[in-house]
Amino acid sequence: GAGVSQSPSNKVTEKGKDVELRCDPISGHTALYWYRQSLGQGLEFLIYFQGNSAPDKSGLPSDRFSAERTGGSVSTLTIQRTQQEDSAVYLCASSLALGGIVGEQFFGPGTRLTVL
Amino acid sequence: AQSVTQPDIHITVSEGASLELRCNYSYGATPYLFWYVQSPGQGLQLLLKYFSGDTLVQGIKGFEAEFKRSQSSFNLRKPSVHWSDAAEYFCAVGGGSNYKLTFGKGTLLTVNP
């Protein structure tokens, strides 16, 4: 079956512009995650969605970052007024979540964001 | 707070040689442990996971890992490395009711012919 997909695969933008990154999770997975992978920082958790619960936004680095998940499926990560330090690979993952226990996370190929 | 340490940033082995990648974790309860592999330009692929039970877990591509609670370690092993194993390997802790995965910085594996 189809895995997690992300678009675009690459995004180059100018400092100060807004960008939107999209994630399509595996069908039936109720949990969705965003991570950021950058040189020197490794992989960092950004945000977590589970069903209709309020998302855990504790990993978002600033209020320029936001994310939503529509209809419990597709998610969009938005970065406003991009800065050069936002340059990174943004990874999305999804998993099953049953009885409060989340399963293994399946990752998408990522979106490489470059802010000039 | 949970954390993961991968002491080796870069390891080079010859094809056919054995491999061990080290991972030490800090976690306040029974950990859920994972090893992921990332090839250039690719996403993360799960190699294996430990939730409970047998402390020696088998994964895909001939990899295995052993959970040692007394040493807070979860080292990844493979008896004979193939050139296609060249990639970056990440150890992670979390999962279960703690959904935030905390990753180590990764170990880059180079395989010489």
mmCIF file of C-alpha atoms in Angstrom, chain B:
data_model
loop_
_atom_site.group_PDB
_atom_site.id
_atom_site.type_symbol
_atom_site.label_atom_id
_atom_site.label_comp_id
_atom_site.label_asym_id
_atom_site.label_seq_id
_atom_site.Cartn_x
_atom_site.Cartn_y
_atom_site.Cartn_z
ATOM 1 C CA ALA B 1 13.835 14.151 30.083
ATOM 2 C CA GLN B 2 14.541 11.393 27.658
ATOM 3 C CA SER B 3 17.709 11.408 25.580
ATOM 4 C CA VAL B 4 19.666 9.210 23.212
ATOM 5 C CA THR B 5 23.417 9.157 22.683
ATOM 6 C CA GLN B 6 25.095 7.634 19.669
ATOM 7 C CA PRO B 7 28.787 7.979 20.488
ATOM 8 C CA ASP B 8 30.077 7.273 16.992
ATOM 9 C CA ILE B 9 29.433 9.974 14.412
ATOM 10 C CA HIS B 10 31.044 8.052 11.560
ATOM 11 C CA ILE B 11 32.076 4.415 11.210
ATOM 12 C CA THR B 12 33.868 2.806 8.285
ATOM 13 C CA VAL B 13 33.890 -0.951 7.803
ATOM 14 C CA SER B 14 34.890 -3.273 5.021
ATOM 15 C CA GLU B 15 32.267 -5.233 3.149
ATOM 16 C CA GLY B 16 31.765 -8.590 4.822
ATOM 17 C CA ALA B 17 32.971 -7.371 8.213
ATOM 18 C CA SER B 18 30.787 -7.380 11.287
ATOM 19 C CA LEU B 19 29.161 -4.187 12.533
ATOM 20 C CA GLU B 20 28.072 -2.820 15.881
ATOM 21 C CA LEU B 21 26.529 0.627 16.266
ATOM 22 C CA ARG B 22 26.225 1.908 19.796
ATOM 23 C CA CYS B 23 23.202 3.534 21.383
ATOM 24 C CA ASN B 24 22.713 4.649 24.974
ATOM 25 C CA TYR B 25 19.460 6.089 26.221
ATOM 26 C CA SER B 26 18.045 7.896 29.208
ATOM 27 C CA TYR B 27 14.389 7.304 29.975
ATOM 28 C CA GLY B 28 12.321 7.430 33.136
ATOM 29 C CA ALA B 29 10.313 4.274 32.572
ATOM 30 C CA THR B 30 10.461 1.151 30.484
ATOM 31 C CA PRO B 31 11.713 2.413 27.151
ATOM 32 C CA TYR B 32 10.398 1.728 23.717
ATOM 33 C CA LEU B 33 13.486 1.631 21.503
ATOM 34 C CA PHE B 34 13.905 1.890 17.768
ATOM 35 C CA TRP B 35 16.580 1.818 15.115
ATOM 36 C CA TYR B 36 15.923 3.645 11.858
ATOM 37 C CA VAL B 37 18.051 3.829 8.714
ATOM 38 C CA GLN B 38 18.164 6.752 6.300
ATOM 39 C CA SER B 39 19.702 6.472 2.856
ATOM 40 C CA PRO B 40 20.712 9.689 1.057
ATOM 41 C CA GLY B 41 17.657 11.682 0.019
ATOM 42 C CA GLN B 42 15.317 9.168 1.590
ATOM 43 C CA GLY B 43 13.042 9.149 4.599
ATOM 44 C CA LEU B 44 13.582 7.032 7.669
ATOM 45 C CA GLN B 45 12.972 3.301 7.488
ATOM 46 C CA LEU B 46 12.387 1.274 10.618
ATOM 47 C CA LEU B 47 14.931 -1.514 11.044
ATOM 48 C CA LEU B 48 13.685 -2.934 14.307
ATOM 49 C CA LYS B 49 12.000 -2.060 17.567
ATOM 50 C CA TYR B 50 11.925 -3.189 21.180
ATOM 51 C CA PHE B 51 8.766 -2.840 23.232
ATOM 52 C CA SER B 52 9.049 -5.712 25.723
ATOM 53 C CA GLY B 53 9.881 -9.398 25.996
ATOM 54 C CA ASP B 54 12.966 -10.961 24.470
ATOM 55 C CA THR B 55 15.842 -8.525 24.778
ATOM 56 C CA LEU B 56 17.388 -9.654 21.493
ATOM 57 C CA VAL B 57 15.273 -8.396 18.625
ATOM 58 C CA GLN B 58 15.591 -9.246 14.984
ATOM 59 C CA GLY B 59 14.932 -6.726 12.271
ATOM 60 C CA ILE B 60 14.969 -6.378 8.544
ATOM 61 C CA LYS B 61 18.039 -6.668 6.323
ATOM 62 C CA GLY B 62 19.766 -9.040 8.726
ATOM 63 C CA PHE B 63 20.089 -6.546 11.586
ATOM 64 C CA GLU B 64 19.572 -7.327 15.240
ATOM 65 C CA ALA B 65 19.762 -5.329 18.451
ATOM 66 C CA GLU B 66 20.075 -6.214 22.095
ATOM 67 C CA PHE B 67 18.381 -4.298 24.899
ATOM 68 C CA LYS B 68 20.533 -4.178 28.036
ATOM 69 C CA ARG B 69 18.670 -2.415 30.816
ATOM 70 C CA SER B 70 21.652 -2.472 33.205
ATOM 71 C CA GLN B 71 23.750 -0.581 30.649
ATOM 72 C CA SER B 72 20.921 1.557 29.235
ATOM 73 C CA SER B 73 22.013 0.399 25.820
ATOM 74 C CA PHE B 74 20.401 -0.801 22.635
ATOM 75 C CA ASN B 75 23.249 -1.587 20.254
ATOM 76 C CA LEU B 76 22.637 -2.533 16.650
ATOM 77 C CA ARG B 77 24.562 -5.411 15.093
ATOM 78 C CA LYS B 78 24.999 -7.155 11.785
ATOM 79 C CA PRO B 79 27.345 -10.121 11.281
ATOM 80 C CA SER B 80 28.326 -9.292 7.695
ATOM 81 C CA VAL B 81 27.915 -5.849 6.171
ATOM 82 C CA HIS B 82 26.923 -5.340 2.541
ATOM 83 C CA TRP B 83 27.814 -2.297 0.455
ATOM 84 C CA SER B 84 24.102 -1.419 0.326
ATOM 85 C CA ASP B 85 24.118 -0.937 4.111
ATOM 86 C CA ALA B 86 25.969 2.344 3.702
ATOM 87 C CA ALA B 87 23.584 4.929 5.174
ATOM 88 C CA GLU B 88 22.920 6.906 8.335
ATOM 89 C CA TYR B 89 21.522 5.052 11.315
ATOM 90 C CA PHE B 90 19.411 6.595 14.044
ATOM 91 C CA CYS B 91 18.527 5.209 17.441
ATOM 92 C CA ALA B 92 15.351 6.552 19.054
ATOM 93 C CA VAL B 93 13.451 6.212 22.322
ATOM 94 C CA GLY B 94 9.788 6.852 22.991
ATOM 95 C CA GLY B 95 6.547 5.552 21.600
ATOM 96 C CA GLY B 96 3.830 3.677 23.439
ATOM 97 C CA SER B 97 1.934 6.248 25.428
ATOM 98 C CA ASN B 98 4.887 8.595 24.999
ATOM 99 C CA TYR B 99 4.556 9.402 21.346
ATOM 100 C CA LYS B 100 7.426 11.840 21.002
ATOM 101 C CA LEU B 101 10.383 10.026 19.582
ATOM 102 C CA THR B 102 13.724 11.363 20.746
ATOM 103 C CA PHE B 103 16.469 10.592 18.271
ATOM 104 C CA GLY B 104 20.206 10.307 18.609
ATOM 105 C CA LYS B 105 22.384 12.421 16.329
ATOM 106 C CA GLY B 106 22.947 9.466 14.037
ATOM 107 C CA THR B 107 25.899 7.324 12.947
ATOM 108 C CA LEU B 108 27.025 7.525 9.347
ATOM 109 C CA LEU B 109 28.164 4.149 8.044
ATOM 110 C CA THR B 110 30.613 3.913 5.174
ATOM 111 C CA VAL B 111 31.276 0.507 3.631
ATOM 112 C CA ASN B 112 34.548 -0.054 1.800
ATOM 113 C CA PRO B 113 34.702 -2.647 -0.975
#
